[in-house]
Amino acid sequence: GENVEQHPSTLSVQEGDSAVIKCTYSDSASNYFPWYKQELGKGPQLIIDIRSNVGEKKDQRIAVTLNKTAKHFSLHITETQPEDSAVYFCAASKGNAGNMLTFGGGTRLMVKP
Amino acid sequence: EPEVTQTPSHQVTQMGQEVILRCVPISNHLYFYWYRQILGQKVEFLVSFYNNEISEKSEIFDDQFSVERPDGSNFTLKIRSTKLEDSAMYFCASWRGGNTEAFFGQGTRLTVV
């Protein structure tokens, strides 16, 4: 089955700096890659997703890149703010949001003011 | 904004007891899911449910687990005879279908003692 690895497990940045979180996946049939943000006491919330027919997607300060050949995808957050502090999860599935998601292990991002 | 709600937020149960975790998915959604996250580990898929039947399940979802949509609004996960290793955060999710996102609830923390 699919296996998703995520690095780093913790990331501490200064406010205003950029943060990059990387994930690799094993199943070349996976074609949907969402990123979730989880704040304390809340469930995972989708922040951005990408499908395998595109290499990059951007939404304001957040961007995701996908390299299908290397089977890795990354989350980029620019101009980080303290409210970006949370746990971020990458995931992969074959199909779309409704198919079984395989999650990475999570990255705890801390943005220091 | 519509949300998936889960009750209770925290459940403590004795080993061997039955527990029912409850979820109210978003009203016009058609697909429902349970995931779990053991402390310090990845979020893992348990089961998906569509059209009043299980559409996919993982190896974790053995005979001790069952799901039900007893009425038009609730979606439940039952664990028949809880074990210590069932202690985890359980997330419910729902999806409308098509090119839309899946929404997660805030989770139920199950502690088996």
PDB file of C-alpha atoms in Angstrom:
ATOM      1  CA  GLY A   1       0.000   0.000   0.000  1.00  0.00           C
ATOM      2  CA  GLU A   2       0.858   3.661  -0.029  1.00  0.00           C
ATOM      3  CA  ASN A   3       3.437   5.015   2.395  1.00  0.00           C
ATOM      4  CA  VAL A   4       3.915   8.737   3.003  1.00  0.00           C
ATOM      5  CA  GLU A   5       6.958  10.081   4.803  1.00  0.00           C
ATOM      6  CA  GLN A   6       7.099  13.668   6.067  1.00  0.00           C
ATOM      7  CA  HIS A   7      10.064  15.808   7.165  1.00  0.00           C
ATOM      8  CA  PRO A   8      10.934  17.504   9.387  1.00  0.00           C
ATOM      9  CA  SER A   9       8.894  16.392  12.385  1.00  0.00           C
ATOM     10  CA  THR A  10       9.429  19.781  14.038  1.00  0.00           C
ATOM     11  CA  LEU A  11      10.309  23.111  12.500  1.00  0.00           C
ATOM     12  CA  SER A  12      10.990  26.361  14.288  1.00  0.00           C
ATOM     13  CA  VAL A  13      11.236  29.605  12.301  1.00  0.00           C
ATOM     14  CA  GLN A  14      11.336  33.289  13.047  1.00  0.00           C
ATOM     15  CA  GLU A  15       8.279  35.331  12.176  1.00  0.00           C
ATOM     16  CA  GLY A  16       8.583  36.554   8.616  1.00  0.00           C
ATOM     17  CA  ASP A  17      10.812  33.700   7.484  1.00  0.00           C
ATOM     18  CA  SER A  18       9.731  30.945   5.126  1.00  0.00           C
ATOM     19  CA  ALA A  19       8.929  27.372   6.140  1.00  0.00           C
ATOM     20  CA  VAL A  20       9.208  24.317   3.926  1.00  0.00           C
ATOM     21  CA  ILE A  21       7.821  20.879   4.730  1.00  0.00           C
ATOM     22  CA  LYS A  22       8.543  17.922   2.480  1.00  0.00           C
ATOM     23  CA  CYS A  23       6.746  14.657   1.841  1.00  0.00           C
ATOM     24  CA  THR A  24       7.526  11.612  -0.238  1.00  0.00           C
ATOM     25  CA  TYR A  25       5.086   8.943  -1.333  1.00  0.00           C
ATOM     26  CA  SER A  26       5.576   5.438  -2.608  1.00  0.00           C
ATOM     27  CA  ASP A  27       2.611   4.625  -4.847  1.00  0.00           C
ATOM     28  CA  SER A  28       2.908   6.125  -8.313  1.00  0.00           C
ATOM     29  CA  ALA A  29      -0.883   5.694  -8.721  1.00  0.00           C
ATOM     30  CA  SER A  30      -1.518   8.390  -6.101  1.00  0.00           C
ATOM     31  CA  ASN A  31      -2.734  11.543  -7.777  1.00  0.00           C
ATOM     32  CA  TYR A  32      -4.262  13.749  -5.084  1.00  0.00           C
ATOM     33  CA  PHE A  33      -2.112  15.418  -2.434  1.00  0.00           C
ATOM     34  CA  PRO A  34      -3.763  17.566   0.245  1.00  0.00           C
ATOM     35  CA  TRP A  35      -2.134  19.447   3.090  1.00  0.00           C
ATOM     36  CA  TYR A  36      -3.891  19.836   6.419  1.00  0.00           C
ATOM     37  CA  LYS A  37      -3.328  22.195   9.322  1.00  0.00           C
ATOM     38  CA  GLN A  38      -4.284  20.998  12.773  1.00  0.00           C
ATOM     39  CA  GLU A  39      -4.538  23.437  15.632  1.00  0.00           C
ATOM     40  CA  LEU A  40      -4.769  22.353  19.233  1.00  0.00           C
ATOM     41  CA  GLY A  41      -8.120  20.757  20.030  1.00  0.00           C
ATOM     42  CA  LYS A  42      -9.307  20.847  16.432  1.00  0.00           C
ATOM     43  CA  GLY A  43      -9.474  18.416  13.565  1.00  0.00           C
ATOM     44  CA  PRO A  44      -7.317  18.616  10.444  1.00  0.00           C
ATOM     45  CA  GLN A  45      -8.336  21.462   8.156  1.00  0.00           C
ATOM     46  CA  LEU A  46      -7.476  21.502   4.470  1.00  0.00           C
ATOM     47  CA  ILE A  47      -5.234  24.425   3.564  1.00  0.00           C
ATOM     48  CA  ILE A  48      -4.224  23.534   0.026  1.00  0.00           C
ATOM     49  CA  ASP A  49      -4.230  20.551  -2.288  1.00  0.00           C
ATOM     50  CA  ILE A  50      -2.700  19.597  -5.598  1.00  0.00           C
ATOM     51  CA  ARG A  51      -3.502  17.027  -8.225  1.00  0.00           C
ATOM     52  CA  SER A  52      -0.969  15.178 -10.298  1.00  0.00           C
ATOM     53  CA  ASN A  53      -1.775  17.027 -13.479  1.00  0.00           C
ATOM     54  CA  VAL A  54      -0.131  20.209 -12.146  1.00  0.00           C
ATOM     55  CA  GLY A  55       3.327  20.873 -10.732  1.00  0.00           C
ATOM     56  CA  GLU A  56       2.621  23.844  -8.519  1.00  0.00           C
ATOM     57  CA  LYS A  57      -0.293  25.614  -6.873  1.00  0.00           C
ATOM     58  CA  LYS A  58      -0.298  28.810  -4.877  1.00  0.00           C
ATOM     59  CA  ASP A  59      -2.782  30.463  -2.557  1.00  0.00           C
ATOM     60  CA  GLN A  60      -1.529  33.729  -1.066  1.00  0.00           C
ATOM     61  CA  ARG A  61       1.340  32.835   1.306  1.00  0.00           C
ATOM     62  CA  ILE A  62       0.974  29.091   0.805  1.00  0.00           C
ATOM     63  CA  ALA A  63       2.249  27.069  -2.133  1.00  0.00           C
ATOM     64  CA  VAL A  64       2.603  23.403  -2.894  1.00  0.00           C
ATOM     65  CA  THR A  65       4.927  21.823  -5.444  1.00  0.00           C
ATOM     66  CA  LEU A  66       4.744  18.311  -6.815  1.00  0.00           C
ATOM     67  CA  ASN A  67       7.426  16.248  -8.502  1.00  0.00           C
ATOM     68  CA  LYS A  68       5.725  13.145  -9.848  1.00  0.00           C
ATOM     69  CA  THR A  69       8.906  11.611 -11.165  1.00  0.00           C
ATOM     70  CA  ALA A  70      10.623  11.778  -7.801  1.00  0.00           C
ATOM     71  CA  LYS A  71       7.350  11.138  -5.950  1.00  0.00           C
ATOM     72  CA  HIS A  72       7.668  14.061  -3.610  1.00  0.00           C
ATOM     73  CA  PHE A  73       5.675  17.155  -2.806  1.00  0.00           C
ATOM     74  CA  SER A  74       6.362  20.130  -0.589  1.00  0.00           C
ATOM     75  CA  LEU A  75       4.490  22.823   1.297  1.00  0.00           C
ATOM     76  CA  HIS A  76       5.939  26.320   1.285  1.00  0.00           C
ATOM     77  CA  ILE A  77       4.730  29.005   3.667  1.00  0.00           C
ATOM     78  CA  THR A  78       6.172  32.473   3.132  1.00  0.00           C
ATOM     79  CA  GLU A  79       6.165  35.421   5.535  1.00  0.00           C
ATOM     80  CA  THR A  80       5.249  33.176   8.424  1.00  0.00           C
ATOM     81  CA  GLN A  81       3.133  34.561  11.245  1.00  0.00           C
ATOM     82  CA  PRO A  82       2.655  33.276  14.813  1.00  0.00           C
ATOM     83  CA  GLU A  83      -0.832  32.075  13.876  1.00  0.00           C
ATOM     84  CA  ASP A  84       0.776  29.685  11.383  1.00  0.00           C
ATOM     85  CA  SER A  85       2.018  27.698  14.387  1.00  0.00           C
ATOM     86  CA  ALA A  86       0.286  24.311  14.230  1.00  0.00           C
ATOM     87  CA  VAL A  87       0.816  20.719  13.160  1.00  0.00           C
ATOM     88  CA  TYR A  88       0.806  20.241   9.392  1.00  0.00           C
ATOM     89  CA  PHE A  89       0.015  16.933   7.707  1.00  0.00           C
ATOM     90  CA  CYS A  90       0.538  15.909   4.118  1.00  0.00           C
ATOM     91  CA  ALA A  91      -1.511  13.102   2.625  1.00  0.00           C
ATOM     92  CA  ALA A  92      -1.894  11.171  -0.598  1.00  0.00           C
ATOM     93  CA  SER A  93      -4.716   9.317  -2.259  1.00  0.00           C
ATOM     94  CA  LYS A  94      -5.667   7.738  -5.565  1.00  0.00           C
ATOM     95  CA  GLY A  95      -8.470   9.794  -6.974  1.00  0.00           C
ATOM     96  CA  ASN A  96      -9.676  12.668  -4.891  1.00  0.00           C
ATOM     97  CA  ALA A  97     -10.620  13.876  -1.439  1.00  0.00           C
ATOM     98  CA  GLY A  98     -13.079  11.044  -0.998  1.00  0.00           C
ATOM     99  CA  ASN A  99     -10.643   8.244  -1.495  1.00  0.00           C
ATOM    100  CA  MET A 100      -8.717   6.768   1.379  1.00  0.00           C
ATOM    101  CA  LEU A 101      -6.076   9.251   2.516  1.00  0.00           C
ATOM    102  CA  THR A 102      -2.650   8.063   3.620  1.00  0.00           C
ATOM    103  CA  PHE A 103      -1.117  10.619   5.947  1.00  0.00           C
ATOM    104  CA  GLY A 104       2.431  11.638   6.679  1.00  0.00           C
ATOM    105  CA  GLY A 105       3.603  11.761  10.266  1.00  0.00           C
ATOM    106  CA  GLY A 106       3.040  15.477  10.727  1.00  0.00           C
ATOM    107  CA  THR A 107       5.277  18.515  11.239  1.00  0.00           C
ATOM    108  CA  ARG A 108       4.966  20.738  14.270  1.00  0.00           C
ATOM    109  CA  LEU A 109       5.665  24.259  13.041  1.00  0.00           C
ATOM    110  CA  MET A 110       6.524  26.905  15.598  1.00  0.00           C
ATOM    111  CA  VAL A 111       6.741  30.510  14.465  1.00  0.00           C
ATOM    112  CA  LYS A 112       8.573  32.663  16.997  1.00  0.00           C
ATOM    113  CA  PRO A 113       7.524  36.314  17.179  1.00  0.00           C
TER     114      PRO A 113
ATOM    115  CA  GLU B   1     -19.298  27.582   7.687  1.00  0.00           C
ATOM    116  CA  PRO B   2     -20.644  24.018   7.838  1.00  0.00           C
ATOM    117  CA  GLU B   3     -18.727  21.647  10.073  1.00  0.00           C
ATOM    118  CA  VAL B   4     -18.490  18.040  11.114  1.00  0.00           C
ATOM    119  CA  THR B   5     -19.243  17.653  14.806  1.00  0.00           C
ATOM    120  CA  GLN B   6     -18.161  14.788  17.021  1.00  0.00           C
ATOM    121  CA  THR B   7     -19.282  13.756  20.476  1.00  0.00           C
ATOM    122  CA  PRO B   8     -18.027  13.253  23.045  1.00  0.00           C
ATOM    123  CA  SER B   9     -14.771  15.175  22.864  1.00  0.00           C
ATOM    124  CA  HIS B  10     -13.210  12.786  25.383  1.00  0.00           C
ATOM    125  CA  GLN B  11     -14.341   9.312  26.405  1.00  0.00           C
ATOM    126  CA  VAL B  12     -12.765   7.164  29.074  1.00  0.00           C
ATOM    127  CA  THR B  13     -13.788   3.529  29.166  1.00  0.00           C
ATOM    128  CA  GLN B  14     -12.826   0.315  30.881  1.00  0.00           C
ATOM    129  CA  MET B  15     -11.078  -2.349  28.832  1.00  0.00           C
ATOM    130  CA  GLY B  16     -13.626  -4.792  27.426  1.00  0.00           C
ATOM    131  CA  GLN B  17     -16.464  -2.263  27.385  1.00  0.00           C
ATOM    132  CA  GLU B  18     -18.313  -1.189  24.284  1.00  0.00           C
ATOM    133  CA  VAL B  19     -18.055   2.404  23.134  1.00  0.00           C
ATOM    134  CA  ILE B  20     -19.946   4.368  20.522  1.00  0.00           C
ATOM    135  CA  LEU B  21     -18.388   7.439  19.013  1.00  0.00           C
ATOM    136  CA  ARG B  22     -20.794   9.804  17.349  1.00  0.00           C
ATOM    137  CA  CYS B  23     -20.465  12.123  14.406  1.00  0.00           C
ATOM    138  CA  VAL B  24     -22.807  14.502  12.642  1.00  0.00           C
ATOM    139  CA  PRO B  25     -21.490  14.980   9.109  1.00  0.00           C
ATOM    140  CA  ILE B  26     -22.220  18.003   6.986  1.00  0.00           C
ATOM    141  CA  SER B  27     -25.843  17.753   5.865  1.00  0.00           C
ATOM    142  CA  ASN B  28     -25.492  17.457   2.084  1.00  0.00           C
ATOM    143  CA  HIS B  29     -22.484  15.172   2.185  1.00  0.00           C
ATOM    144  CA  LEU B  30     -22.724  11.617   0.903  1.00  0.00           C
ATOM    145  CA  TYR B  31     -19.498   9.936   1.958  1.00  0.00           C
ATOM    146  CA  PHE B  32     -18.396   9.386   5.528  1.00  0.00           C
ATOM    147  CA  TYR B  33     -15.145   8.255   7.080  1.00  0.00           C
ATOM    148  CA  TRP B  34     -13.439   7.342  10.303  1.00  0.00           C
ATOM    149  CA  TYR B  35      -9.737   7.849  10.891  1.00  0.00           C
ATOM    150  CA  ARG B  36      -7.735   7.418  14.058  1.00  0.00           C
ATOM    151  CA  GLN B  37      -4.474   8.739  15.425  1.00  0.00           C
ATOM    152  CA  ILE B  38      -2.662   6.931  18.190  1.00  0.00           C
ATOM    153  CA  LEU B  39      -0.585   9.357  20.229  1.00  0.00           C
ATOM    154  CA  GLY B  40       2.665  10.109  18.463  1.00  0.00           C
ATOM    155  CA  GLN B  41       1.731   8.153  15.351  1.00  0.00           C
ATOM    156  CA  LYS B  42       0.245   8.886  11.951  1.00  0.00           C
ATOM    157  CA  VAL B  43      -3.394   9.490  11.210  1.00  0.00           C
ATOM    158  CA  GLU B  44      -4.703   6.143   9.889  1.00  0.00           C
ATOM    159  CA  PHE B  45      -7.716   5.357   7.739  1.00  0.00           C
ATOM    160  CA  LEU B  46     -10.284   3.026   9.280  1.00  0.00           C
ATOM    161  CA  VAL B  47     -13.361   2.926   7.081  1.00  0.00           C
ATOM    162  CA  SER B  48     -15.390   4.725   4.444  1.00  0.00           C
ATOM    163  CA  PHE B  49     -19.173   4.566   4.135  1.00  0.00           C
ATOM    164  CA  TYR B  50     -21.422   5.421   1.227  1.00  0.00           C
ATOM    165  CA  ASN B  51     -25.016   4.647   0.373  1.00  0.00           C
ATOM    166  CA  ASN B  52     -25.543   2.882   3.700  1.00  0.00           C
ATOM    167  CA  GLU B  53     -22.720   0.458   3.313  1.00  0.00           C
ATOM    168  CA  ILE B  54     -18.987   0.204   3.866  1.00  0.00           C
ATOM    169  CA  SER B  55     -17.133   1.058   0.672  1.00  0.00           C
ATOM    170  CA  GLU B  56     -13.607   0.521   1.923  1.00  0.00           C
ATOM    171  CA  LYS B  57     -11.927  -0.525   5.160  1.00  0.00           C
ATOM    172  CA  SER B  58      -8.401  -0.961   6.423  1.00  0.00           C
ATOM    173  CA  GLU B  59      -6.829  -3.900   8.206  1.00  0.00           C
ATOM    174  CA  ILE B  60      -7.352  -2.071  11.483  1.00  0.00           C
ATOM    175  CA  PHE B  61     -11.125  -2.214  11.017  1.00  0.00           C
ATOM    176  CA  ASP B  62     -11.658  -5.767  12.246  1.00  0.00           C
ATOM    177  CA  ASP B  63     -14.753  -7.481  13.642  1.00  0.00           C
ATOM    178  CA  GLN B  64     -14.550  -5.398  16.814  1.00  0.00           C
ATOM    179  CA  PHE B  65     -15.457  -2.312  14.823  1.00  0.00           C
ATOM    180  CA  SER B  66     -18.718  -1.410  13.149  1.00  0.00           C
ATOM    181  CA  VAL B  67     -20.226   1.710  11.638  1.00  0.00           C
ATOM    182  CA  GLU B  68     -23.787   2.771  11.266  1.00  0.00           C
ATOM    183  CA  ARG B  69     -25.850   5.636  10.000  1.00  0.00           C
ATOM    184  CA  PRO B  70     -28.911   5.076  12.167  1.00  0.00           C
ATOM    185  CA  ASP B  71     -30.813   8.108  10.931  1.00  0.00           C
ATOM    186  CA  GLY B  72     -30.373  10.865   8.391  1.00  0.00           C
ATOM    187  CA  SER B  73     -27.878  12.818  10.413  1.00  0.00           C
ATOM    188  CA  ASN B  74     -25.684  10.680  12.668  1.00  0.00           C
ATOM    189  CA  PHE B  75     -22.760   8.445  11.734  1.00  0.00           C
ATOM    190  CA  THR B  76     -21.419   6.228  14.493  1.00  0.00           C
ATOM    191  CA  LEU B  77     -18.366   4.096  15.137  1.00  0.00           C
ATOM    192  CA  LYS B  78     -18.820   1.258  17.602  1.00  0.00           C
ATOM    193  CA  ILE B  79     -16.003  -0.658  19.219  1.00  0.00           C
ATOM    194  CA  ARG B  80     -17.461  -3.804  20.745  1.00  0.00           C
ATOM    195  CA  SER B  81     -14.858  -4.779  23.299  1.00  0.00           C
ATOM    196  CA  THR B  82     -12.258  -2.099  23.754  1.00  0.00           C
ATOM    197  CA  LYS B  83      -8.581  -2.885  24.189  1.00  0.00           C
ATOM    198  CA  LEU B  84      -5.856  -0.693  25.631  1.00  0.00           C
ATOM    199  CA  GLU B  85      -4.430  -0.247  22.140  1.00  0.00           C
ATOM    200  CA  ASP B  86      -7.692   1.298  20.945  1.00  0.00           C
ATOM    201  CA  SER B  87      -6.747   4.424  22.888  1.00  0.00           C
ATOM    202  CA  ALA B  88      -6.416   7.118  20.237  1.00  0.00           C
ATOM    203  CA  MET B  89      -7.963  10.243  18.772  1.00  0.00           C
ATOM    204  CA  TYR B  90     -10.762   9.257  16.410  1.00  0.00           C
ATOM    205  CA  PHE B  91     -11.671  11.611  13.580  1.00  0.00           C
ATOM    206  CA  CYS B  92     -14.824  11.556  11.540  1.00  0.00           C
ATOM    207  CA  ALA B  93     -14.823  13.118   8.074  1.00  0.00           C
ATOM    208  CA  SER B  94     -17.404  13.720   5.390  1.00  0.00           C
ATOM    209  CA  TRP B  95     -17.286  14.543   1.685  1.00  0.00           C
ATOM    210  CA  ARG B  96     -19.900  15.821  -0.688  1.00  0.00           C
ATOM    211  CA  GLY B  97     -18.330  14.227  -3.729  1.00  0.00           C
ATOM    212  CA  GLY B  98     -16.763  15.513  -6.918  1.00  0.00           C
ATOM    213  CA  ASN B  99     -13.920  17.986  -6.910  1.00  0.00           C
ATOM    214  CA  THR B 100     -14.514  19.206  -3.369  1.00  0.00           C
ATOM    215  CA  GLU B 101     -12.662  18.844  -0.113  1.00  0.00           C
ATOM    216  CA  ALA B 102     -13.300  16.420   2.718  1.00  0.00           C
ATOM    217  CA  PHE B 103     -14.031  17.992   6.106  1.00  0.00           C
ATOM    218  CA  PHE B 104     -12.819  16.569   9.398  1.00  0.00           C
ATOM    219  CA  GLY B 105     -14.410  16.821  12.800  1.00  0.00           C
ATOM    220  CA  GLN B 106     -12.496  17.955  15.860  1.00  0.00           C
ATOM    221  CA  GLY B 107     -12.002  14.390  17.060  1.00  0.00           C
ATOM    222  CA  THR B 108     -12.932  12.222  20.032  1.00  0.00           C
ATOM    223  CA  ARG B 109     -10.119  11.256  22.355  1.00  0.00           C
ATOM    224  CA  LEU B 110     -10.757   7.683  23.489  1.00  0.00           C
ATOM    225  CA  THR B 111      -8.863   6.478  26.530  1.00  0.00           C
ATOM    226  CA  VAL B 112      -9.130   2.816  27.434  1.00  0.00           C
ATOM    227  CA  VAL B 113      -8.045   1.992  30.989  1.00  0.00           C
TER     228      VAL B 113
END
